[in-house]
Amino acid sequence: MLAVTRLISCIGVVTLLACAQSTQSSPRVQPGELPASWYAGGAECKDTAPFRVHAYNSDFFILRQAACTNFKKPFIYLIFGRERALLLDTGAGSVDLATPIDTLMRNRLARTGGGQSIELIVAHSHAHGDHVANDSQFVGKPRTRVVARDTASVRWFFGVKDWPED
């Protein structure tokens, strides 16, 4: 959990990956690979999927929202731990994020023999609309907790008593 906690505190692909590398002493952290490009499609959605999914390693998935769904093309991160998974951000606009996340979780559980389900925590790097727009797809889902976006809720959920020192 310490490795996941360190990853949670890092925002952005480069910083997130640097944090992953800094926790190499943990047996749960595995090196991974980035794609050759982050191309997210053009302005038209002819045959473009709403998200490009990249497995950095078996526990860390990076989703890139397609340009045709939102010009900001936000990144979304799904990180698996032993007992739960963390979805960091939910993207922009009204696109189906729940289906690719459910698929990734089912596939990972099948691959690892992890049982029927694990808890999903939905949290955010920050509260801008292009990072929180699809939260409603996860509210009320079984074994899913959406962390509220206000500072007090985030501090309480993650056990941060002395911000920004903890």
XYZ file of C-alpha atoms in Angstrom, residues 1-164:
164
model
C 0.000 0.000 0.000
C 2.917 2.364 0.638
C 3.908 2.167 -3.039
C 0.342 2.999 -4.120
C 0.223 5.839 -1.599
C 3.410 7.283 -3.093
C 1.938 6.949 -6.582
C -1.273 8.699 -5.506
C 0.741 11.726 -4.421
C 2.318 12.098 -7.867
C 0.446 13.823 -10.676
C 1.288 13.658 -14.384
C 2.716 10.782 -16.380
C 6.389 11.699 -15.989
C 6.092 12.451 -12.278
C 3.892 9.398 -11.717
C 6.428 7.147 -13.398
C 9.316 8.745 -11.529
C 7.492 7.972 -8.278
C 6.920 4.382 -9.427
C 10.633 4.025 -10.046
C 11.437 5.522 -6.627
C 9.450 2.748 -4.914
C 11.353 -0.120 -6.566
C 12.184 -1.586 -3.155
C 8.573 -2.736 -2.919
C 8.005 -6.188 -4.459
C 4.659 -4.944 -5.831
C 6.148 -2.252 -8.080
C 7.145 -3.464 -11.519
C 8.955 -1.583 -14.257
C 6.867 -0.862 -17.309
C 6.882 0.704 -20.732
C 5.299 3.786 -22.214
C 3.840 3.728 -25.728
C 5.878 5.143 -28.619
C 3.315 7.959 -28.919
C 0.296 9.278 -27.056
C -1.645 10.041 -30.250
C -5.255 10.484 -29.177
C -6.954 10.773 -32.578
C -8.130 13.770 -34.520
C -11.129 16.027 -34.122
C -13.515 13.604 -35.846
C -14.704 10.360 -34.230
C -14.973 8.153 -37.305
C -13.444 4.910 -36.011
C -11.818 6.254 -32.878
C -12.485 4.575 -29.529
C -13.275 7.036 -26.723
C -10.109 5.953 -24.855
C -6.704 4.616 -25.761
C -5.646 2.131 -23.072
C -2.004 1.400 -22.360
C -0.769 -1.185 -19.852
C 2.343 0.368 -18.343
C 2.705 -2.888 -16.418
C 0.284 -5.497 -15.069
C -0.822 -3.217 -12.194
C -0.835 0.227 -13.834
C -3.020 1.266 -16.776
C -2.980 4.648 -18.454
C -6.043 5.721 -20.418
C -5.950 8.681 -22.806
C -9.272 10.202 -23.778
C -9.700 10.681 -27.522
C -9.430 14.168 -29.005
C -12.782 13.752 -30.732
C -14.509 13.462 -27.344
C -12.714 16.382 -25.697
C -10.020 18.744 -26.963
C -8.019 18.445 -23.713
C -7.467 14.685 -24.210
C -7.085 13.996 -20.461
C -5.109 11.121 -19.003
C -6.782 8.731 -16.540
C -4.879 6.265 -14.355
C -5.979 2.877 -13.001
C -3.602 1.432 -10.403
C -4.115 -1.985 -8.826
C -3.076 -2.882 -5.310
C -3.562 -6.123 -3.411
C -6.949 -5.242 -1.930
C -8.266 -2.392 -4.062
C -7.774 -0.407 -7.219
C -7.402 3.347 -7.575
C -8.953 5.211 -10.492
C -7.331 8.629 -10.609
C -9.589 11.035 -12.530
C -12.644 10.237 -14.652
C -12.064 12.361 -17.739
C -14.085 14.957 -19.616
C -17.425 15.044 -21.341
C -20.091 12.395 -21.477
C -18.229 9.271 -22.584
C -18.508 5.729 -21.276
C -15.575 5.281 -18.910
C -17.228 2.655 -16.701
C -17.148 -0.058 -19.386
C -13.396 0.083 -20.111
C -12.624 0.304 -16.371
C -14.923 -2.656 -15.593
C -13.283 -4.625 -18.411
C -9.767 -3.863 -17.151
C -10.754 -4.877 -13.626
C -12.407 -8.141 -14.748
C -9.437 -9.029 -16.964
C -6.959 -8.334 -14.201
C -8.926 -10.384 -11.659
C -9.144 -13.289 -14.123
C -5.400 -13.079 -14.839
C -4.395 -12.986 -11.163
C -7.045 -15.302 -9.720
C -8.089 -12.409 -7.507
C -11.686 -13.525 -6.982
C -14.942 -11.954 -8.089
C -14.139 -8.300 -7.429
C -11.983 -5.833 -5.565
C -12.865 -2.425 -4.231
C -12.463 0.532 -6.597
C -11.513 3.918 -5.165
C -12.227 6.874 -7.473
C -10.166 9.957 -6.614
C -8.926 13.018 -8.472
C -5.715 14.870 -9.204
C -7.797 18.062 -8.978
C -11.411 19.149 -9.493
C -11.345 20.646 -13.005
C -14.172 19.476 -15.261
C -11.865 17.514 -17.574
C -10.850 15.342 -14.593
C -14.213 14.743 -12.879
C -16.906 14.749 -15.582
C -17.638 11.015 -15.484
C -17.777 10.570 -11.704
C -21.514 9.843 -11.886
C -20.791 6.551 -13.686
C -19.175 5.231 -10.502
C -21.470 6.645 -7.796
C -23.566 3.863 -6.281
C -21.685 1.015 -7.993
C -21.002 -1.998 -5.772
C -17.578 -2.075 -4.094
C -16.846 1.435 -5.378
C -16.115 4.584 -3.390
C -15.937 7.994 -5.017
C -13.859 10.354 -2.900
C -15.478 13.790 -2.731
C -13.423 16.544 -4.331
C -13.278 19.038 -1.465
C -10.026 19.283 0.486
C -11.541 18.123 3.778
C -12.949 14.937 2.203
C -9.680 14.104 0.430
C -7.673 14.705 3.607
C -10.049 12.536 5.655
C -10.196 9.663 3.155
C -6.426 9.414 2.644
C -5.583 10.119 6.308
C -3.735 13.384 5.686
C -3.763 15.166 9.045
C -1.255 17.951 8.396
C -1.552 19.333 4.852
C 0.783 19.676 3.018
